[in-house]
XYZ file of N, CA and C in Angstrom:
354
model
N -61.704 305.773 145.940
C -62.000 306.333 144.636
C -63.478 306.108 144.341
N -64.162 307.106 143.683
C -65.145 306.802 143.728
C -65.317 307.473 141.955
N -66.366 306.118 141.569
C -66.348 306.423 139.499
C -67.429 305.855 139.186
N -68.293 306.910 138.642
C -69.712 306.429 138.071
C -70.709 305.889 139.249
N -70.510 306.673 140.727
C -70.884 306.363 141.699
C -70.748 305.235 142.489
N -69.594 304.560 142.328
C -69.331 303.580 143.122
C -68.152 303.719 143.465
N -68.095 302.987 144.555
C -66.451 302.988 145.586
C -65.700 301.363 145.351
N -64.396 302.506 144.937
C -63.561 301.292 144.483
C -62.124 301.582 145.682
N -61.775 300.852 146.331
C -60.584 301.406 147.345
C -59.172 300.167 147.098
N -58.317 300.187 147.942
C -56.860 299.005 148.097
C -58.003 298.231 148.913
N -57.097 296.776 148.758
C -57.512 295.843 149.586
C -56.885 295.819 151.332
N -55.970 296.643 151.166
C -55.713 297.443 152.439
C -56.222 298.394 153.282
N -57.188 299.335 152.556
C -57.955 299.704 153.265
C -59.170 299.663 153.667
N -60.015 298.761 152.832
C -61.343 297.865 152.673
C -61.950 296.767 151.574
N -61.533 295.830 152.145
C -61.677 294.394 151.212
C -62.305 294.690 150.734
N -63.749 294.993 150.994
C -65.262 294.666 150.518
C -64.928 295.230 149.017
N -64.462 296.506 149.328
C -64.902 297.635 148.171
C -63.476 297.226 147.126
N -62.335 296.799 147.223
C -61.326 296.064 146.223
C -61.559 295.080 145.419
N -62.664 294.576 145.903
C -63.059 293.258 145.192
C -64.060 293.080 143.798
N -63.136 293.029 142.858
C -63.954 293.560 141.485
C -63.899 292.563 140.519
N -65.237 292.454 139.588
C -64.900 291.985 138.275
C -64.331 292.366 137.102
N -63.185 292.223 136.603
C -62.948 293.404 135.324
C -62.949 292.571 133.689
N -62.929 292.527 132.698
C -62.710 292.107 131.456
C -61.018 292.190 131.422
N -60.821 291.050 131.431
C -59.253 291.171 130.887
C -59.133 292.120 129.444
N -58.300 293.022 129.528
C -57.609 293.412 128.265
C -58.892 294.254 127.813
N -59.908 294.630 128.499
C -61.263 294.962 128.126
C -62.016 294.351 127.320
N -61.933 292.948 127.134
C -62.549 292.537 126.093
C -63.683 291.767 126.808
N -64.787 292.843 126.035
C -66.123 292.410 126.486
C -66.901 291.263 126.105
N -66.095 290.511 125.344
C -66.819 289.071 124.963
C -65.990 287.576 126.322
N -65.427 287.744 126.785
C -64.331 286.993 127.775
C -65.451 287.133 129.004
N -65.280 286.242 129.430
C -66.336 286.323 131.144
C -65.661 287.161 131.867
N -65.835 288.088 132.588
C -65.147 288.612 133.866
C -64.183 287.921 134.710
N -63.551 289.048 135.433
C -62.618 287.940 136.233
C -62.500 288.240 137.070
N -62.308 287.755 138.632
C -62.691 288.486 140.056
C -61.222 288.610 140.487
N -60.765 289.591 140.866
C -59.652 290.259 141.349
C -59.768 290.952 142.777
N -58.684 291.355 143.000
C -58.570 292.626 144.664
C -57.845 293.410 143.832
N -58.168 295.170 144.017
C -57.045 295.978 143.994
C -55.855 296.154 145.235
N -55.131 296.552 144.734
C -53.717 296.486 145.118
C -53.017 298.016 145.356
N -53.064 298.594 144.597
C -53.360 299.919 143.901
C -54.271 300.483 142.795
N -54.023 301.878 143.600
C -54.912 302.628 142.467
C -54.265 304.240 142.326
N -54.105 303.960 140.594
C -52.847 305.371 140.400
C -54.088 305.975 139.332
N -53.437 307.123 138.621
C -53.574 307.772 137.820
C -52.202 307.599 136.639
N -52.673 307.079 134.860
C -51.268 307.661 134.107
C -51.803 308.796 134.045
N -50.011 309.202 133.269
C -49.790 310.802 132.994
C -50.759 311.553 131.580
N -52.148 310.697 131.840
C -52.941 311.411 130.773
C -54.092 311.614 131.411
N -54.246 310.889 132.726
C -55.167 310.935 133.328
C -56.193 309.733 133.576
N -55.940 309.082 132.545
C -56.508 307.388 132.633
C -56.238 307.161 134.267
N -57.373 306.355 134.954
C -57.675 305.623 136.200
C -56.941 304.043 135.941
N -56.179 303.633 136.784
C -56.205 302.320 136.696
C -55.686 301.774 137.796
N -56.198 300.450 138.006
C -56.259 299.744 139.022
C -54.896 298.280 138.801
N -54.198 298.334 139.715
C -53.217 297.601 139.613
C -53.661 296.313 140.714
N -53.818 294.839 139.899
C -54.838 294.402 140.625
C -54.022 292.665 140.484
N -54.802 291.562 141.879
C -54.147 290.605 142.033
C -55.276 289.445 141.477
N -55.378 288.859 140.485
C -56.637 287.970 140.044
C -56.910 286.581 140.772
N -58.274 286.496 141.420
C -58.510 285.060 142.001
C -58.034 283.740 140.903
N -57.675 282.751 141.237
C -57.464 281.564 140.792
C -58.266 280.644 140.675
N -59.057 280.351 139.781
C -60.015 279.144 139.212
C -59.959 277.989 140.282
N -60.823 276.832 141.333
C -60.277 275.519 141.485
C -59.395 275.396 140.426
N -58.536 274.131 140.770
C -58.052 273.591 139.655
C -59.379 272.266 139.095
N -60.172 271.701 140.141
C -61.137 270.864 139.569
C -62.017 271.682 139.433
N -62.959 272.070 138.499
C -64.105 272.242 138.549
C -65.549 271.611 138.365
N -65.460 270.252 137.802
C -65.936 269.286 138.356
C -66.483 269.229 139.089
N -66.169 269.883 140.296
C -67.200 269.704 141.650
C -67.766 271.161 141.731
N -67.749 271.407 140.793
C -68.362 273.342 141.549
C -69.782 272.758 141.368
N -70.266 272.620 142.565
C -71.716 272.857 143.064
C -72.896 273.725 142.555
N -72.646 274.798 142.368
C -73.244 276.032 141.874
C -73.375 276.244 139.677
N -72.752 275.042 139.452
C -72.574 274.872 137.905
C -73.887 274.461 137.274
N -74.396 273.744 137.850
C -75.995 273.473 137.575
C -76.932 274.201 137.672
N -76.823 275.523 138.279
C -77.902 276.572 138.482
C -77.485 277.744 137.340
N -77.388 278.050 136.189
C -77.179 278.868 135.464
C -77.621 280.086 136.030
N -78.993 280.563 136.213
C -79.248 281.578 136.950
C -78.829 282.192 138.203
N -77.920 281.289 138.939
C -77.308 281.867 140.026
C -75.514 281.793 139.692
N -74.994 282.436 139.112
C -73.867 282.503 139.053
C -72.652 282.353 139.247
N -72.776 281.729 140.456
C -71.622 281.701 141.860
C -70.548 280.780 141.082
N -69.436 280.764 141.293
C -68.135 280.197 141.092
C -67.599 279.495 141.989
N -66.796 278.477 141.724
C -65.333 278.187 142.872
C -64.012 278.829 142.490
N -63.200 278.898 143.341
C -62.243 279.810 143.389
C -61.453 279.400 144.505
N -59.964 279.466 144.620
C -59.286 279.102 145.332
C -59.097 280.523 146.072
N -58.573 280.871 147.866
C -58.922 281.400 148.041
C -57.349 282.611 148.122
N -56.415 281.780 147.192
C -55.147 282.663 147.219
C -55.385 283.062 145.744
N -54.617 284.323 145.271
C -54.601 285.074 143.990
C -53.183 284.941 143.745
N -53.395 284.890 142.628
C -51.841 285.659 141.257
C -51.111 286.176 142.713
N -49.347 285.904 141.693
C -48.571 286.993 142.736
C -48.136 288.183 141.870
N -48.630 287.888 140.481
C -48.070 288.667 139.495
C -49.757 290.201 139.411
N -49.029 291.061 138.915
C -50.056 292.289 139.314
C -50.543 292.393 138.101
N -51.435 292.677 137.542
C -52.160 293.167 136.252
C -53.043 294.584 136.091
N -52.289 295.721 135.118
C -52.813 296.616 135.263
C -54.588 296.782 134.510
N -55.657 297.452 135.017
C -56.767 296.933 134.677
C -57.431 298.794 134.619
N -58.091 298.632 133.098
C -58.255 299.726 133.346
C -59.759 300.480 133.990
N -60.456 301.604 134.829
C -61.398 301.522 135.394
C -62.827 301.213 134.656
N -62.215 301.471 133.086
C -63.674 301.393 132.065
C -63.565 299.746 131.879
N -63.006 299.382 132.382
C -63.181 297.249 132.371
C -63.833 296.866 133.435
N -63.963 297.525 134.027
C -64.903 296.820 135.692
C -65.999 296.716 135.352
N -66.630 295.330 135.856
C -67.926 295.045 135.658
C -68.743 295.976 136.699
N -68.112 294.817 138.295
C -68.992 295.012 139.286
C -68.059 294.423 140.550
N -68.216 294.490 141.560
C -68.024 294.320 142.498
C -68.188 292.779 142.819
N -67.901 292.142 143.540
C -67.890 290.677 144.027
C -68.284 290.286 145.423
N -68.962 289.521 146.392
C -69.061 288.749 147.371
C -68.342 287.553 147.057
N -68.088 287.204 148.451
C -67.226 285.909 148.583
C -67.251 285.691 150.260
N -67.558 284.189 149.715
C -67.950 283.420 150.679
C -66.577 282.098 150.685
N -65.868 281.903 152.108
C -65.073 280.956 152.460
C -65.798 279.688 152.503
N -65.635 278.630 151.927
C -66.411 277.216 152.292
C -65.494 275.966 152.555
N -64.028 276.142 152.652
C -62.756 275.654 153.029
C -61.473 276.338 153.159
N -61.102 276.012 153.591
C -59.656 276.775 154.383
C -58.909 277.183 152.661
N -59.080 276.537 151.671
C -58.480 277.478 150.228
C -59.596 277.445 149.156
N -60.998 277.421 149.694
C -61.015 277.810 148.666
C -62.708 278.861 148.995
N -63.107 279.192 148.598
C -64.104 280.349 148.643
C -64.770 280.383 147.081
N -66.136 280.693 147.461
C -67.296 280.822 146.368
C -67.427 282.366 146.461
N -67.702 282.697 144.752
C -67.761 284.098 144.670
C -69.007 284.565 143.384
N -69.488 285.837 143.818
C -70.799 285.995 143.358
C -70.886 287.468 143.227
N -71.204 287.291 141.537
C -70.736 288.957 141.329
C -71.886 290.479 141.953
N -71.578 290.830 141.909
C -72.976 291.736 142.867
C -73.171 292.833 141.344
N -73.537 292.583 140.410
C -73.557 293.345 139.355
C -74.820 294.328 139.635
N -75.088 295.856 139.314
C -76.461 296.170 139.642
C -77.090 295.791 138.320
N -77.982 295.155 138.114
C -78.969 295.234 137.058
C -80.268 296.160 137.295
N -80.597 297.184 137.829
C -81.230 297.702 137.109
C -80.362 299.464 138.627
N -81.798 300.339 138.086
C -80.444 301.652 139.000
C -81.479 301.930 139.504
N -82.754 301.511 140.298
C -83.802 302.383 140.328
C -83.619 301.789 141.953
């Protein structure tokens, strides 16, 4: 799928491009939240939406490494998601995500937002 010039696909057919930030519930005051799509339907009005599995916080965060650098963003994150699906709609997506493995569960993630279009 491709919306507002970017490629959004299943995590079945290319990780890279499933891997998104969206606003829960669209609410643009809430930090983003890094997810995989799962699916991607159309409702019967035409609304886009992405039926999606959300990464899981460490449970310590305490040790997130990357918490002291405000300007670099990066998170910890465990490296299994929700089993429960959350429908998300395409006008909630921030941006896309990198992620990096740094133990067998858990992985650092770093939103790839574009800030500027030039």
């Amino acid at each position: 799928l491709k919306f507002n010039g970017i490629v959004y696909s299943r995590a079945s057919t290319h990780v890279r491009n499933s891997q998104v930030f969206y606003y829960s519930q669209g609410d643009r005051l809430s930090s983003p939240v890094p997810s995989s799509i799962q699916h991607i339907y159309a409702t019967p009005t035409g609304e886009l939406v992405f039926a999606v599995h959300k990464l899981l916080l460490c449970h310590d965060q305490s040790i997130d490494p990357f918490a002291m650098y405000p300007h670099f963003p990066a998170k910890m994150y465990l490296s299994s998601s929700s089993s429960h699906l959350e429908n998300v709609k395409v006008s909630w997506v921030v941006s896309h995500f990198a992620q990096w493995a740094v133990l067998s569960d858990t992985v650092v993630i770093l939103s790839l937002s574009r800030v500027s279009t030039i």
